[in-house]
Coordinates of C-alpha atoms in Angstrom, one line a residue:
Chain A
A1 CA 1.1 7.4 27.7
Q2 CA -1.3 5.7 25.4
S3 CA 0.1 2.8 23.4
V4 CA -0.8 -0.2 21.3
A5 CA 1.3 -3.3 21.0
Q6 CA 1.3 -6.1 18.5
P7 CA 3.7 -8.6 19.9
E8 CA 4.2 -10.6 16.7
D9 CA 6.0 -9.2 13.7
Q10 CA 4.7 -12.1 11.6
V11 CA 2.0 -14.7 11.8
N12 CA 2.1 -17.8 9.6
V13 CA -0.9 -20.0 9.1
A14 CA -2.1 -22.6 6.6
E15 CA -5.0 -21.8 4.4
G16 CA -8.3 -23.0 5.9
N17 CA -6.9 -22.9 9.5
P18 CA -8.1 -20.3 12.0
L19 CA -5.9 -17.2 12.5
T20 CA -5.3 -14.8 15.4
V21 CA -3.4 -11.6 15.2
K22 CA -2.8 -10.2 18.7
C23 CA -3.2 -6.7 20.0
T24 CA -2.9 -5.2 23.5
Y25 CA -3.4 -1.6 24.4
S26 CA -2.7 0.8 27.2
V27 CA -5.0 3.8 27.5
S28 CA -6.7 5.7 30.1
G29 CA -10.5 5.7 29.9
N30 CA -12.6 3.6 27.6
P31 CA -10.8 2.9 24.4
Y32 CA -12.0 3.0 20.8
L33 CA -10.2 0.2 19.1
F34 CA -9.7 -0.5 15.4
W35 CA -8.2 -3.0 13.0
Y36 CA -6.9 -2.0 9.6
V37 CA -5.3 -4.0 6.8
Q38 CA -2.7 -2.8 4.3
Y39 CA -1.8 -4.5 1.0
P40 CA 1.6 -3.7 -0.6
N41 CA 1.9 -0.1 -1.7
R42 CA -1.6 0.7 -0.7
G43 CA -3.3 2.7 2.0
L44 CA -5.1 1.2 4.9
Q45 CA -8.5 -0.4 4.7
F46 CA -10.8 -0.5 7.7
L47 CA -11.8 -3.9 9.0
L48 CA -13.7 -3.3 12.2
K49 CA -14.0 -1.3 15.3
Y50 CA -15.0 -1.5 18.9
I51 CA -16.7 1.5 20.5
T52 CA -19.1 0.1 23.0
G53 CA -21.5 -2.8 23.4
D54 CA -20.9 -6.4 22.5
N55 CA -17.3 -7.4 23.1
L56 CA -17.3 -9.5 19.9
V57 CA -17.1 -7.3 16.9
K58 CA -17.7 -8.6 13.4
G59 CA -16.1 -6.9 10.5
S60 CA -15.2 -7.1 6.8
Y61 CA -14.0 -10.2 4.9
G62 CA -15.1 -12.6 7.7
F63 CA -12.8 -11.0 10.4
E64 CA -13.9 -10.5 13.9
A65 CA -12.2 -9.2 17.1
E66 CA -12.9 -9.6 20.8
F67 CA -12.5 -6.8 23.2
N68 CA -11.3 -8.0 26.5
K69 CA -11.1 -5.3 29.1
S70 CA -9.5 -7.3 31.9
Q71 CA -6.7 -8.4 29.6
T72 CA -6.6 -5.1 27.7
S73 CA -6.6 -7.0 24.4
F74 CA -8.4 -6.7 21.1
H75 CA -7.2 -9.8 19.1
L76 CA -8.2 -10.1 15.5
K77 CA -9.5 -13.5 14.4
K78 CA -10.9 -15.4 11.4
P79 CA -12.2 -19.0 11.5
S80 CA -10.7 -20.0 8.2
A81 CA -7.8 -18.1 6.6
L82 CA -7.5 -17.5 2.9
V83 CA -4.3 -16.9 0.9
S84 CA -5.7 -13.5 -0.1
D85 CA -5.7 -12.5 3.6
S86 CA -1.9 -12.3 3.5
A87 CA -1.2 -8.6 4.2
L88 CA 0.0 -6.3 6.9
Y89 CA -2.4 -5.8 9.8
F90 CA -2.6 -2.8 12.1
C91 CA -4.3 -2.4 15.4
A92 CA -5.1 1.1 16.5
V93 CA -6.6 3.0 19.4
R94 CA -8.2 6.4 19.2
E95 CA -6.6 8.9 21.4
P96 CA -8.9 9.2 24.4
Y97 CA -10.8 12.5 24.7
S98 CA -9.7 13.4 21.2
N99 CA -12.3 15.3 19.3
T100 CA -10.3 15.0 16.1
G101 CA -10.1 11.2 15.8
K102 CA -6.3 11.0 16.2
L103 CA -5.2 7.3 16.1
I104 CA -2.3 5.6 17.7
F105 CA -1.1 2.5 15.7
G106 CA 0.6 -0.6 16.7
Q107 CA 3.7 -1.7 14.9
G108 CA 1.9 -4.0 12.5
T109 CA 1.8 -7.7 12.0
T110 CA 2.5 -9.4 8.7
L111 CA 0.1 -12.3 8.1
Q112 CA 1.3 -15.0 5.8
V113 CA -1.3 -17.5 4.7
K114 CA 0.2 -20.5 2.8
P115 CA -1.7 -22.7 0.5
Chain B
G1 CA -18.3 4.2 1.3
A2 CA -16.2 7.3 1.8
V3 CA -13.2 7.7 -0.4
V4 CA -10.0 9.6 0.1
S5 CA -7.6 10.1 -2.9
Q6 CA -4.0 11.1 -3.0
H7 CA -2.0 12.5 -5.9
P8 CA 0.5 11.6 -7.1
S9 CA 0.6 7.9 -6.3
R10 CA 4.4 8.0 -6.7
V11 CA 6.9 10.7 -7.4
I12 CA 10.7 10.8 -7.9
C13 CA 12.4 14.1 -7.4
K14 CA 16.0 15.4 -7.1
S15 CA 17.5 16.3 -3.8
G16 CA 16.9 20.0 -3.0
T17 CA 13.6 20.3 -4.8
S18 CA 10.1 20.5 -3.3
V19 CA 7.3 18.1 -3.8
K20 CA 3.6 18.6 -3.2
I21 CA 1.2 15.8 -2.3
E22 CA -2.5 16.3 -2.4
C23 CA -5.1 14.5 -0.3
R24 CA -8.8 14.8 -1.2
S25 CA -11.9 13.6 0.4
L26 CA -14.1 12.7 -2.6
D27 CA -17.6 12.4 -1.2
F28 CA -17.5 14.0 2.2
Q29 CA -16.2 17.1 3.9
A30 CA -13.2 16.8 6.2
T31 CA -12.4 19.6 8.6
T32 CA -9.5 17.5 9.8
M33 CA -7.1 15.4 7.9
F34 CA -4.1 13.5 9.1
W35 CA -0.7 13.0 7.5
Y36 CA 1.3 9.9 8.2
R37 CA 4.7 8.6 7.2
Q38 CA 5.5 5.0 6.8
F39 CA 8.9 3.3 6.4
P40 CA 9.1 -0.1 4.8
K41 CA 7.3 -2.8 6.8
Q42 CA 6.9 -0.4 9.7
S43 CA 4.0 1.3 11.4
L44 CA 2.5 4.6 10.5
M45 CA 4.0 7.6 12.2
L46 CA 1.6 10.5 12.6
M47 CA 3.3 13.7 11.3
A48 CA 0.6 16.3 11.7
T49 CA -3.0 17.1 11.9
S50 CA -4.3 19.3 9.2
N51 CA -7.1 21.7 10.2
E52 CA -9.3 23.4 7.6
G53 CA -8.9 27.2 8.0
S54 CA -6.2 27.1 10.6
K55 CA -2.6 26.0 11.2
A56 CA -1.7 22.4 11.2
T57 CA -0.7 20.7 14.5
Y58 CA 2.6 19.0 14.2
E59 CA 3.8 16.0 16.2
Q60 CA 6.9 16.3 18.3
G61 CA 10.0 16.0 16.2
V62 CA 8.4 16.8 12.9
E63 CA 9.8 20.0 11.2
K64 CA 7.0 22.2 10.3
D65 CA 9.1 24.3 8.0
K66 CA 10.1 21.2 6.1
F67 CA 6.7 19.6 5.8
L68 CA 4.3 22.4 5.0
I69 CA 0.7 21.6 5.3
N70 CA -2.2 23.6 3.9
H71 CA -5.8 22.7 4.4
A72 CA -7.3 24.9 1.7
S73 CA -10.8 23.6 1.7
L74 CA -13.1 21.1 3.3
T75 CA -12.0 18.5 0.8
L76 CA -8.3 19.2 0.2
S77 CA -5.2 19.1 2.2
T78 CA -1.7 19.4 0.8
L79 CA 1.7 18.3 2.2
T80 CA 4.7 19.9 0.6
V81 CA 8.1 18.4 1.3
T82 CA 10.5 21.3 0.9
S83 CA 14.1 20.9 0.0
A84 CA 13.7 17.2 -0.1
H85 CA 16.6 14.9 0.7
P86 CA 17.1 11.2 0.3
E87 CA 16.1 10.6 3.9
D88 CA 12.7 12.0 3.1
S89 CA 12.0 9.1 0.8
S90 CA 9.1 7.3 2.3
F91 CA 5.4 6.3 1.9
Y92 CA 3.1 9.2 2.8
I93 CA -0.5 8.4 3.7
C94 CA -3.3 10.8 4.6
S95 CA -6.5 10.0 6.3
A96 CA -9.7 11.8 7.1
P97 CA -12.4 11.1 9.7
W98 CA -15.9 10.7 8.4
L99 CA -17.6 13.9 9.6
A100 CA -20.8 12.3 10.8
D101 CA -18.9 9.6 12.7
S102 CA -15.5 10.7 13.6
T103 CA -14.7 7.3 15.2
E104 CA -13.9 6.0 11.7
Q105 CA -11.2 7.2 9.4
Y106 CA -10.7 6.7 5.8
F107 CA -7.2 6.4 4.4
G108 CA -5.8 7.5 1.1
P109 CA -3.9 5.0 -1.1
G110 CA -0.6 6.6 -0.2
T111 CA 2.2 8.4 -2.1
R112 CA 5.6 6.8 -2.6
L113 CA 8.2 9.6 -2.6
T114 CA 11.7 8.8 -3.8
V115 CA 14.4 11.5 -3.5
T116 CA 17.5 10.9 -5.6

C-alpha cells in the first residue's frame, strides 16, 4: 500500500538557521510528490512538487526539496528560517496511476521557528 | 492562481440537525473535488471524491448516508453532514485539481464544524 511518513511531529529551529522537514514515501512506480503548508484554521497552501526532471525542486517562500529515489525521501529544506515559517507542513504523494489526482498525506510536522 | 472557496468558514449546530458545506472553484472548472476531514494537529483524512455528474466515491469507513456529497456543477460541490453528532465536530477541507494540470490541487480554506 502507498504511504507517506513524516517521522518528526515537531521541528524546532532558531530564526536564521537552516531547516529540514523530513518525508519518506512508499509507492509503486514513479511518485508525484508534494509539500503543503497549513497555518492555523486555514486550508493548505501549495509549496512545491516533484514530478520528473531535476531532483532539486524550488518552491514558494524560499523552500526547496530534494527527491532522492534511492532513499525514497523528499525532505523539505530552507537555508534560513523565518519566524513566519512556523506552521504545519504536510508531505503528500499522488496515488500512482490515479487520473483524479487523489493525494495521500503524511501525518504532518509542526515547524516552530524561534526568534 | 486558482482559488477554491468554502462556505461557511465556521458553523455551530445542534446535535441531530444537518449542515451543508459548499466548496466552489472560483476561476476554473473542476470535474473532481475531494473532501477531507482533519482533527486537531492531525493529518487530512480523505473522506470522498466528488465527481461532477455522477456519484461520489467514498473511502473505506466513511458513511455515505451520513456524509452526503453532491457535485451539482463544474464549480460546486456540497457536503451535507446529516443528523450531526458531537463526534462529527471537525475541520472539513475540500480541494480541486487544476483541470489543465491535475498534478496540482488547490485547497479551500476549510470549514470548522462544531456540533453541540
